[in-house]
Amino acid sequence: SPLKPSEFLAATMLLSIGKVVVVSCVTVMAALLFYSFNVFVLGLSLVPFLLNLIVTGWCIGVLTTGLIMRYGQEVEVLAWGLVFLFQPISCVFYPMNVLPPWLQTIAWINPAAHVFEGMRAVITTGTFPGAELAWASGLNAVYLSGLILWFHMMFSVCKDKGLLVRVGE
Protein backbone atom coordinates (compact mmCIF):
# COMPACT_ATOMS: atom_id res chain seq x y z
CA SER A 1 0.00 0.00 0.00
CA PRO A 2 1.38 3.44 -0.86
CA LEU A 3 -0.43 4.83 2.18
CA LYS A 4 1.78 5.21 5.25
CA PRO A 5 0.34 4.35 8.67
CA SER A 6 1.01 7.90 9.86
CA GLU A 7 -0.94 9.31 6.89
CA PHE A 8 -3.82 6.94 7.56
CA LEU A 9 -3.97 7.87 11.25
CA ALA A 10 -3.61 11.61 10.59
CA ALA A 11 -6.40 11.56 7.99
CA THR A 12 -8.66 9.54 10.28
CA MET A 13 -8.06 11.91 13.19
CA LEU A 14 -8.64 15.02 11.07
CA LEU A 15 -11.84 13.52 9.72
CA SER A 16 -13.00 12.79 13.27
CA ILE A 17 -12.45 16.43 14.26
CA GLY A 18 -14.59 17.52 11.31
CA LYS A 19 -17.33 15.12 12.36
CA VAL A 20 -17.19 16.36 15.96
CA VAL A 21 -17.54 19.98 14.82
CA VAL A 22 -20.55 19.23 12.60
CA VAL A 23 -22.32 17.02 15.15
CA SER A 24 -21.59 19.50 17.96
CA CYS A 25 -23.08 22.38 15.99
CA VAL A 26 -26.25 20.40 15.29
CA THR A 27 -26.49 19.21 18.90
CA VAL A 28 -25.94 22.68 20.37
CA MET A 29 -28.60 24.13 18.08
CA ALA A 30 -31.06 21.34 18.92
CA ALA A 31 -30.47 21.79 22.67
CA LEU A 32 -31.11 25.51 22.34
CA LEU A 33 -34.11 25.15 20.04
CA PHE A 34 -35.93 22.25 21.70
CA TYR A 35 -34.88 22.59 25.36
CA SER A 36 -33.82 26.26 25.69
CA PHE A 37 -30.51 24.95 27.02
CA ASN A 38 -27.49 27.09 26.22
CA VAL A 39 -24.35 24.96 26.39
CA PHE A 40 -22.14 28.05 26.37
CA VAL A 41 -23.22 29.11 29.89
CA LEU A 42 -21.18 26.17 31.18
CA GLY A 43 -18.02 28.08 30.32
CA LEU A 44 -14.75 27.39 28.59
CA SER A 45 -13.55 25.19 31.47
CA LEU A 46 -15.13 22.20 29.78
CA VAL A 47 -13.15 22.61 26.53
CA PRO A 48 -9.95 20.84 27.68
CA PHE A 49 -12.06 17.98 28.99
CA LEU A 50 -13.91 17.68 25.68
CA LEU A 51 -10.58 17.63 23.83
CA ASN A 52 -9.46 14.80 26.09
CA LEU A 53 -12.63 12.87 25.23
CA ILE A 54 -11.72 13.21 21.55
CA VAL A 55 -8.24 11.83 22.24
CA THR A 56 -9.75 8.95 24.25
CA GLY A 57 -11.95 8.21 21.24
CA TRP A 58 -8.85 8.21 19.04
CA CYS A 59 -7.21 5.67 21.35
CA ILE A 60 -10.19 3.34 21.13
CA GLY A 61 -10.38 3.90 17.37
CA VAL A 62 -6.69 3.14 16.78
CA LEU A 63 -7.01 -0.02 18.88
CA THR A 64 -10.08 -1.32 17.07
CA THR A 65 -8.79 -0.36 13.61
CA GLY A 66 -5.53 -2.19 14.25
CA LEU A 67 -7.37 -5.28 15.48
CA ILE A 68 -9.75 -5.32 12.50
CA MET A 69 -6.90 -4.72 10.07
CA ARG A 70 -4.88 -7.59 11.55
CA TYR A 71 -7.60 -10.14 12.35
CA GLY A 72 -10.35 -9.15 9.90
CA GLN A 73 -14.08 -8.89 10.27
CA GLU A 74 -14.14 -11.62 12.92
CA VAL A 75 -13.11 -9.09 15.59
CA GLU A 76 -15.50 -6.38 14.43
CA VAL A 77 -17.95 -7.44 17.13
CA LEU A 78 -15.25 -6.52 19.65
CA ALA A 79 -15.07 -3.03 18.17
CA TRP A 80 -18.78 -2.54 18.76
CA GLY A 81 -18.60 -4.20 22.15
CA LEU A 82 -15.81 -1.96 23.44
CA VAL A 83 -18.32 0.84 23.93
CA PHE A 84 -20.28 -1.29 26.36
CA LEU A 85 -17.09 -2.35 28.16
CA PHE A 86 -15.83 1.23 28.57
CA GLN A 87 -19.12 2.91 29.52
CA PRO A 88 -19.43 1.56 33.09
CA ILE A 89 -15.84 2.50 33.95
CA SER A 90 -16.09 5.93 32.29
CA CYS A 91 -18.39 7.30 35.01
CA VAL A 92 -20.57 9.15 32.52
CA PHE A 93 -23.78 9.01 34.54
CA TYR A 94 -22.46 8.69 38.10
CA PRO A 95 -19.39 9.64 40.14
CA MET A 96 -16.48 7.23 40.42
CA ASN A 97 -16.97 6.80 44.17
CA VAL A 98 -20.25 4.88 43.69
CA LEU A 99 -18.41 2.06 41.91
CA PRO A 100 -17.28 -0.97 43.90
CA PRO A 101 -13.65 -0.55 45.05
CA TRP A 102 -12.28 -3.11 42.57
CA LEU A 103 -14.04 -1.31 39.69
CA GLN A 104 -12.80 2.08 40.91
CA THR A 105 -9.26 0.76 40.49
CA ILE A 106 -10.00 -0.08 36.86
CA ALA A 107 -11.80 3.23 36.27
CA TRP A 108 -8.78 5.09 37.67
CA ILE A 109 -6.71 4.09 34.61
CA ASN A 110 -9.45 5.14 32.18
CA PRO A 111 -8.95 8.73 30.93
CA ALA A 112 -12.68 9.13 30.26
CA ALA A 113 -13.45 8.59 33.96
CA HIS A 114 -11.17 11.51 34.86
CA VAL A 115 -12.76 13.62 32.13
CA PHE A 116 -16.28 13.05 33.43
CA GLU A 117 -15.20 13.51 37.05
CA GLY A 118 -13.60 16.80 36.04
CA MET A 119 -16.61 17.95 34.03
CA ARG A 120 -18.87 17.05 36.93
CA ALA A 121 -16.72 19.18 39.27
CA VAL A 122 -16.80 22.15 36.89
CA ILE A 123 -20.58 22.00 36.61
CA THR A 124 -21.40 21.32 40.29
CA THR A 125 -18.74 23.34 42.13
CA GLY A 126 -17.58 25.86 39.54
CA THR A 127 -13.95 25.03 40.31
CA PHE A 128 -11.46 23.78 37.77
CA PRO A 129 -10.09 20.35 38.76
CA GLY A 130 -6.57 20.52 37.37
CA ALA A 131 -5.64 17.13 38.82
CA GLU A 132 -8.40 15.36 36.87
CA LEU A 133 -7.33 17.12 33.67
CA ALA A 134 -3.69 16.20 34.30
CA TRP A 135 -4.59 12.54 34.88
CA ALA A 136 -6.77 12.38 31.76
CA SER A 137 -4.14 14.12 29.63
CA GLY A 138 -1.30 11.98 30.95
CA LEU A 139 -3.16 8.72 30.47
CA ASN A 140 -4.24 9.77 26.98
CA ALA A 141 -0.66 10.69 26.04
CA VAL A 142 0.67 7.32 27.23
CA TYR A 143 -2.13 5.31 25.62
CA LEU A 144 -2.11 7.18 22.30
CA SER A 145 1.69 6.97 22.00
CA GLY A 146 1.68 3.26 22.75
CA LEU A 147 -1.24 2.56 20.45
CA ILE A 148 0.33 4.47 17.56
CA LEU A 149 3.48 2.37 17.91
CA TRP A 150 1.35 -0.78 18.13
CA PHE A 151 -0.65 0.30 15.06
CA HIS A 152 2.58 0.74 13.07
CA MET A 153 3.58 -2.81 14.04
CA MET A 154 0.15 -4.18 13.03
CA PHE A 155 0.33 -2.28 9.74
CA SER A 156 3.76 -3.76 9.03
CA VAL A 157 2.57 -7.29 9.86
CA CYS A 158 -0.51 -6.86 7.65
CA LYS A 159 1.59 -5.49 4.80
CA ASP A 160 4.07 -8.39 5.05
CA LYS A 161 1.29 -11.01 5.15
CA GLY A 162 -0.80 -9.37 2.42
CA LEU A 163 -3.72 -8.73 4.75
CA LEU A 164 -4.33 -5.10 3.80
CA VAL A 165 -6.61 -6.13 0.95
CA ARG A 166 -9.11 -7.43 3.53
CA VAL A 167 -9.66 -3.98 5.03
CA GLY A 168 -12.89 -2.35 3.92
CA GLU A 169 -14.84 -5.49 3.00
Coordinates of N, CA and C in Angstrom, one line a residue:
S1 N 0.8 -1.2 0.0 CA 0.0 0.0 0.0 C 0.9 1.2 0.0
P2 N 0.6 2.2 -0.9 CA 1.4 3.4 -0.9 C 1.1 4.3 0.3
L3 N 0.0 4.0 1.0 CA -0.4 4.8 2.2 C 0.4 4.5 3.4
K4 N 1.0 5.5 4.0 CA 1.8 5.2 5.3 C 0.8 5.2 6.5
P5 N 1.2 4.4 7.5 CA 0.3 4.3 8.7 C 0.1 5.7 9.3
S6 N 1.2 6.6 9.3 CA 1.0 7.9 9.9 C 0.0 8.7 9.1
E7 N 0.0 8.6 7.7 CA -0.9 9.3 6.9 C -2.4 8.8 7.1
F8 N -2.5 7.5 7.3 CA -3.8 6.9 7.6 C -4.4 7.5 8.9
L9 N -3.5 7.4 9.9 CA -4.0 7.9 11.3 C -4.3 9.4 11.3
A10 N -3.4 10.2 10.6 CA -3.6 11.6 10.6 C -4.9 11.9 9.9
A11 N -5.2 11.3 8.7 CA -6.4 11.6 8.0 C -7.6 11.2 8.8
T12 N -7.5 10.0 9.5 CA -8.7 9.5 10.3 C -8.9 10.5 11.4
M13 N -7.9 11.0 12.1 CA -8.1 11.9 13.2 C -8.6 13.3 12.7
L14 N -8.1 13.8 11.6 CA -8.6 15.0 11.1 C -10.1 14.9 10.7
L15 N -10.5 13.8 10.1 CA -11.8 13.5 9.7 C -12.7 13.5 11.0
S16 N -12.2 12.9 12.0 CA -13.0 12.8 13.3 C -13.2 14.2 13.9
I17 N -12.3 15.1 13.8 CA -12.4 16.4 14.3 C -13.5 17.1 13.5
G18 N -13.5 16.9 12.1 CA -14.6 17.5 11.3 C -16.0 17.0 11.7
K19 N -16.1 15.7 11.9 CA -17.3 15.1 12.4 C -17.8 15.7 13.7
V20 N -16.9 15.8 14.6 CA -17.2 16.4 16.0 C -17.7 17.8 15.8
V21 N -17.1 18.6 15.0 CA -17.5 20.0 14.8 C -19.0 20.0 14.3
V22 N -19.2 19.2 13.2 CA -20.5 19.2 12.6 C -21.6 18.7 13.6
V23 N -21.3 17.6 14.2 CA -22.3 17.0 15.2 C -22.5 18.0 16.3
S24 N -21.5 18.6 16.8 CA -21.6 19.5 18.0 C -22.5 20.7 17.6
C25 N -22.3 21.2 16.4 CA -23.1 22.4 16.0 C -24.6 22.0 15.9
V26 N -24.9 20.9 15.4 CA -26.2 20.4 15.3 C -26.8 20.2 16.7
T27 N -26.0 19.5 17.6 CA -26.5 19.2 18.9 C -26.7 20.5 19.7
V28 N -25.8 21.4 19.6 CA -25.9 22.7 20.4 C -27.2 23.4 19.9
M29 N -27.4 23.5 18.6 CA -28.6 24.1 18.1 C -29.9 23.4 18.5
A30 N -29.9 22.1 18.5 CA -31.1 21.3 18.9 C -31.3 21.5 20.4
A31 N -30.3 21.6 21.2 CA -30.5 21.8 22.7 C -31.1 23.2 22.9
L32 N -30.6 24.2 22.2 CA -31.1 25.5 22.3 C -32.5 25.6 21.8
L33 N -32.8 25.0 20.7 CA -34.1 25.1 20.0 C -35.2 24.4 20.8
F34 N -34.9 23.1 21.1 CA -35.9 22.3 21.7 C -36.0 22.3 23.2
Y35 N -34.9 22.6 23.9 CA -34.9 22.6 25.4 C -34.5 23.9 26.0
S36 N -34.3 24.9 25.2 CA -33.8 26.3 25.7 C -32.6 26.1 26.6
F37 N -31.7 25.2 26.2 CA -30.5 25.0 27.0 C -29.3 25.5 26.2
N38 N -28.6 26.5 26.8 CA -27.5 27.1 26.2 C -26.2 26.5 26.8
V39 N -25.6 25.7 26.0 CA -24.4 25.0 26.4 C -23.2 25.9 26.8
F40 N -23.2 27.1 26.2 CA -22.1 28.0 26.4 C -22.1 28.7 27.8
V41 N -23.2 28.6 28.5 CA -23.2 29.1 29.9 C -22.4 28.2 30.8
L42 N -22.0 27.0 30.4 CA -21.2 26.2 31.2 C -19.7 26.7 31.2
G43 N -19.4 27.5 30.3 CA -18.0 28.1 30.3 C -17.0 27.3 29.5
L44 N -15.8 28.0 29.4 CA -14.7 27.4 28.6 C -14.0 26.3 29.4
S45 N -14.3 26.2 30.6 CA -13.5 25.2 31.5 C -13.7 23.8 31.0
L46 N -14.8 23.5 30.3 CA -15.1 22.2 29.8 C -14.4 21.8 28.5
V47 N -13.8 22.8 27.8 CA -13.2 22.6 26.5 C -12.0 21.6 26.6
P48 N -11.1 21.8 27.6 CA -9.9 20.8 27.7 C -10.4 19.4 28.0
F49 N -11.5 19.3 28.7 CA -12.1 18.0 29.0 C -12.7 17.4 27.7
L50 N -13.3 18.2 26.9 CA -13.9 17.7 25.7 C -12.8 17.3 24.7
L51 N -11.7 18.0 24.7 CA -10.6 17.6 23.8 C -10.0 16.3 24.3
N52 N -10.0 16.1 25.6 CA -9.5 14.8 26.1 C -10.4 13.7 25.7
L53 N -11.7 13.9 25.7 CA -12.6 12.9 25.2 C -12.4 12.5 23.8
I54 N -12.0 13.5 23.0 CA -11.7 13.2 21.6 C -10.5 12.3 21.5
V55 N -9.5 12.6 22.3 CA -8.2 11.8 22.2 C -8.5 10.4 22.8
T56 N -9.4 10.3 23.8 CA -9.8 9.0 24.3 C -10.4 8.2 23.1
G57 N -11.3 8.8 22.4 CA -11.9 8.2 21.2 C -10.9 7.8 20.2
W58 N -9.9 8.6 20.0 CA -8.9 8.2 19.0 C -8.2 6.9 19.5
C59 N -7.9 6.9 20.8 CA -7.2 5.7 21.4 C -8.0 4.4 21.1
I60 N -9.3 4.5 21.4 CA -10.2 3.3 21.1 C -10.3 3.0 19.6
G61 N -10.3 4.1 18.8 CA -10.4 3.9 17.4 C -9.1 3.3 16.8
V62 N -8.0 3.7 17.3 CA -6.7 3.1 16.8 C -6.6 1.7 17.2
L63 N -7.0 1.4 18.4 CA -7.0 0.0 18.9 C -7.9 -0.9 18.0
T64 N -9.2 -0.5 17.8 CA -10.1 -1.3 17.1 C -9.7 -1.4 15.6
T65 N -9.2 -0.3 15.0 CA -8.8 -0.4 13.6 C -7.6 -1.3 13.4
G66 N -6.7 -1.3 14.3 CA -5.5 -2.2 14.2 C -6.0 -3.6 14.4
L67 N -6.9 -3.9 15.3 CA -7.4 -5.3 15.5 C -8.1 -5.8 14.2
I68 N -9.0 -4.9 13.7 CA -9.8 -5.3 12.5 C -8.8 -5.5 11.3
M69 N -7.8 -4.6 11.2 CA -6.9 -4.7 10.1 C -6.1 -6.0 10.2
R70 N -5.7 -6.4 11.4 CA -4.9 -7.6 11.6 C -5.7 -8.9 11.5
Y71 N -6.9 -8.9 12.2 CA -7.6 -10.1 12.3 C -8.9 -10.2 11.5
G72 N -9.2 -9.1 10.8 CA -10.3 -9.2 9.9 C -11.7 -8.9 10.6
Q73 N -12.7 -9.2 9.8 CA -14.1 -8.9 10.3 C -14.5 -9.7 11.5
E74 N -13.8 -10.8 11.8 CA -14.1 -11.6 12.9 C -14.1 -10.8 14.2
V75 N -13.2 -9.8 14.3 CA -13.1 -9.1 15.6 C -13.9 -7.8 15.6
E76 N -14.7 -7.6 14.5 CA -15.5 -6.4 14.4 C -16.5 -6.3 15.6
V77 N -17.0 -7.4 16.0 CA -18.0 -7.4 17.1 C -17.3 -6.9 18.4
L78 N -16.0 -7.1 18.5 CA -15.3 -6.5 19.7 C -15.2 -5.0 19.6
A79 N -15.1 -4.5 18.4 CA -15.1 -3.0 18.2 C -16.4 -2.4 18.6
W80 N -17.5 -3.0 18.3 CA -18.8 -2.5 18.8 C -19.0 -2.8 20.2
G81 N -18.4 -3.9 20.7 CA -18.6 -4.2 22.2 C -17.8 -3.4 23.1
L82 N -16.7 -2.8 22.6 CA -15.8 -2.0 23.4 C -16.6 -0.8 24.1
V83 N -17.5 -0.2 23.4 CA -18.3 0.8 23.9 C -19.0 0.4 25.2
F84 N -19.6 -0.8 25.2 CA -20.3 -1.3 26.4 C -19.3 -1.7 27.5
L85 N -18.1 -2.0 27.1 CA -17.1 -2.3 28.2 C -16.5 -1.1 28.8
F86 N -16.4 0.0 28.0 CA -15.8 1.2 28.6 C -16.9 2.1 29.3
Q87 N -18.1 2.0 28.9 CA -19.1 2.9 29.5 C -19.2 2.8 31.0
P88 N -19.3 1.6 31.6 CA -19.4 1.6 33.1 C -18.2 2.1 33.8
I89 N -17.0 2.0 33.3 CA -15.8 2.5 34.0 C -15.5 3.9 33.5
S90 N -16.3 4.5 32.7 CA -16.1 5.9 32.3 C -16.8 6.9 33.2
C91 N -17.7 6.4 34.0 CA -18.4 7.3 35.0 C -19.1 8.4 34.3
V92 N -19.8 8.1 33.3 CA -20.6 9.2 32.5 C -21.8 9.6 33.3
F93 N -22.5 8.7 33.9 CA -23.8 9.0 34.5 C -23.7 9.1 36.1
Y94 N -22.6 8.7 36.6 CA -22.5 8.7 38.1 C -21.0 8.9 38.5
P95 N -20.8 9.4 39.7 CA -19.4 9.6 40.1 C -18.6 8.3 40.4
M96 N -17.3 8.4 40.3 CA -16.5 7.2 40.4 C -16.6 6.6 41.8
N97 N -16.9 7.4 42.8 CA -17.0 6.8 44.2 C -18.2 5.9 44.4
V98 N -19.1 5.8 43.5 CA -20.2 4.9 43.7 C -19.9 3.5 43.2
L99 N -18.8 3.4 42.4 CA -18.4 2.1 41.9 C -17.8 1.2 43.0
P100 N -18.0 -0.1 42.9 CA -17.3 -1.0 43.9 C -15.8 -0.7 43.9
P101 N -15.1 -0.9 45.0 CA -13.6 -0.5 45.0 C -12.8 -1.2 43.9
W102 N -13.1 -2.4 43.6 CA -12.3 -3.1 42.6 C -12.5 -2.5 41.2
L103 N -13.7 -2.0 41.0 CA -14.0 -1.3 39.7 C -13.5 0.1 39.7
Q104 N -13.4 0.8 40.8 CA -12.8 2.1 40.9 C -11.3 2.0 40.5
T105 N -10.7 0.9 40.9 CA -9.3 0.8 40.5 C -9.1 0.7 39.0
I106 N -10.0 0.0 38.3 CA -10.0 -0.1 36.9 C -10.4 1.3 36.2
A107 N -11.4 1.9 36.8 CA -11.8 3.2 36.3 C -10.7 4.3 36.4
W108 N -9.9 4.1 37.4 CA -8.8 5.1 37.7 C -7.8 5.2 36.5
I109 N -7.6 4.1 35.7 CA -6.7 4.1 34.6 C -7.4 4.4 33.3
N110 N -8.7 4.8 33.4 CA -9.4 5.1 32.2 C -9.5 6.7 32.1
P111 N -8.9 7.3 31.0 CA -8.9 8.7 30.9 C -10.4 9.3 30.9
A112 N -11.3 8.6 30.3 CA -12.7 9.1 30.3 C -13.3 9.3 31.6
A113 N -12.9 8.5 32.6 CA -13.4 8.6 34.0 C -13.0 9.9 34.6
H114 N -11.7 10.2 34.3 CA -11.2 11.5 34.9 C -11.8 12.7 34.2
V115 N -12.1 12.6 32.9 CA -12.8 13.6 32.1 C -14.1 13.9 32.7
F116 N -14.9 12.8 32.9 CA -16.3 13.0 33.4 C -16.3 13.5 34.9
E117 N -15.3 13.0 35.7 CA -15.2 13.5 37.1 C -14.9 15.0 37.0
G118 N -14.0 15.4 36.1 CA -13.6 16.8 36.0 C -14.8 17.7 35.5
M119 N -15.5 17.2 34.5 CA -16.6 18.0 34.0 C -17.7 18.1 35.1
R120 N -17.9 17.0 35.8 CA -18.9 17.0 36.9 C -18.5 18.1 38.0
A121 N -17.2 18.2 38.3 CA -16.7 19.2 39.3 C -16.9 20.6 38.7
V122 N -16.6 20.8 37.5 CA -16.8 22.2 36.9 C -18.3 22.6 37.0
I123 N -19.2 21.7 36.6 CA -20.6 22.0 36.6 C -21.2 22.2 38.0
T124 N -20.8 21.3 38.9 CA -21.4 21.3 40.3 C -20.7 22.3 41.2
T125 N -19.4 22.5 41.2 CA -18.7 23.3 42.1 C -18.2 24.6 41.5
G126 N -18.1 24.7 40.2 CA -17.6 25.9 39.5 C -16.1 26.0 39.6
T127 N -15.4 25.0 40.2 CA -14.0 25.0 40.3 C -13.4 24.2 39.2
F128 N -12.1 24.5 38.8 CA -11.5 23.8 37.8 C -10.6 22.7 38.4
P129 N -10.9 21.4 38.2 CA -10.1 20.3 38.8 C -8.9 20.0 37.9
G130 N -7.8 20.7 38.2 CA -6.6 20.5 37.4 C -6.0 19.1 37.5
A131 N -6.2 18.5 38.6 CA -5.6 17.1 38.8 C -6.3 16.1 37.9
E132 N -7.7 16.3 37.8 CA -8.4 15.4 36.9 C -8.0 15.6 35.4
L133 N -7.8 16.8 35.0 CA -7.3 17.1 33.7 C -5.9 16.6 33.4
A134 N -5.1 16.7 34.4 CA -3.7 16.2 34.3 C -3.7 14.7 34.2
W135 N -4.5 14.0 35.0 CA -4.6 12.5 34.9 C -5.1 12.1 33.5
A136 N -6.2 12.7 33.1 CA -6.8 12.4 31.8 C -5.8 12.6 30.6
S137 N -5.1 13.8 30.7 CA -4.1 14.1 29.6 C -2.9 13.2 29.6
G138 N -2.4 12.9 30.8 CA -1.3 12.0 31.0 C -1.6 10.6 30.5
L139 N -2.8 10.1 30.9 CA -3.2 8.7 30.5 C -3.4 8.7 29.0
N140 N -4.0 9.7 28.4 CA -4.2 9.8 27.0 C -2.9 9.8 26.2
A141 N -2.0 10.6 26.7 CA -0.7 10.7 26.0 C 0.0 9.3 26.0
V142 N 0.0 8.6 27.2 CA 0.7 7.3 27.2 C 0.0 6.3 26.3
Y143 N -1.4 6.3 26.4 CA -2.1 5.3 25.6 C -2.0 5.6 24.1
L144 N -2.2 6.9 23.7 CA -2.1 7.2 22.3 C -0.7 6.9 21.7
S145 N 0.3 7.3 22.5 CA 1.7 7.0 22.0 C 1.9 5.5 21.8
G146 N 1.5 4.7 22.8 CA 1.7 3.3 22.8 C 0.9 2.6 21.6
L147 N -0.4 3.1 21.5 CA -1.2 2.6 20.4 C -0.8 2.9 19.0
I148 N -0.2 4.1 18.9 CA 0.3 4.5 17.6 C 1.5 3.6 17.2
L149 N 2.4 3.3 18.2 CA 3.5 2.4 17.9 C 2.9 1.0 17.6
W150 N 2.0 0.5 18.4 CA 1.4 -0.8 18.1 C 0.7 -0.8 16.8
F151 N 0.0 0.2 16.4 CA -0.6 0.3 15.1 C 0.4 0.2 13.9
H152 N 1.5 0.9 14.1 CA 2.6 0.7 13.1 C 3.1 -0.7 13.0
M153 N 3.2 -1.4 14.1 CA 3.6 -2.8 14.0 C 2.5 -3.6 13.3
M154 N 1.2 -3.4 13.7 CA 0.2 -4.2 13.0 C 0.1 -3.9 11.5
F155 N 0.3 -2.6 11.2 CA 0.3 -2.3 9.7 C 1.4 -3.0 9.0
S156 N 2.6 -3.1 9.6 CA 3.8 -3.8 9.0 C 3.5 -5.3 8.9
V157 N 2.9 -5.9 9.9 CA 2.6 -7.3 9.9 C 1.6 -7.5 8.8
C158 N 0.5 -6.7 8.7 CA -0.5 -6.9 7.6 C 0.1 -6.7 6.2
K159 N 1.0 -5.7 6.1 CA 1.6 -5.5 4.8 C 2.4 -6.7 4.4
D160 N 3.2 -7.2 5.3 CA 4.1 -8.4 5.0 C 3.3 -9.6 4.7
K161 N 2.1 -9.8 5.4 CA 1.3 -11.0 5.2 C 0.2 -10.8 4.1
G162 N 0.2 -9.6 3.5 CA -0.8 -9.4 2.4 C -2.2 -9.3 2.9
L163 N -2.4 -8.8 4.2 CA -3.7 -8.7 4.8 C -4.4 -7.4 4.5
L164 N -3.7 -6.4 4.0 CA -4.3 -5.1 3.8 C -5.5 -5.1 2.8
V165 N -5.5 -6.1 1.9 CA -6.6 -6.1 0.9 C -7.9 -6.5 1.6
R166 N -7.9 -7.1 2.8 CA -9.1 -7.4 3.5 C -9.8 -6.2 4.2
V167 N -9.1 -5.1 4.4 CA -9.7 -4.0 5.0 C -10.7 -3.4 4.1
G168 N -11.9 -3.0 4.7 CA -12.9 -2.4 3.9 C -13.9 -3.3 3.2
E169 N -13.9 -4.5 3.6 CA -14.8 -5.5 3.0 C -16.3 -5.1 3.3

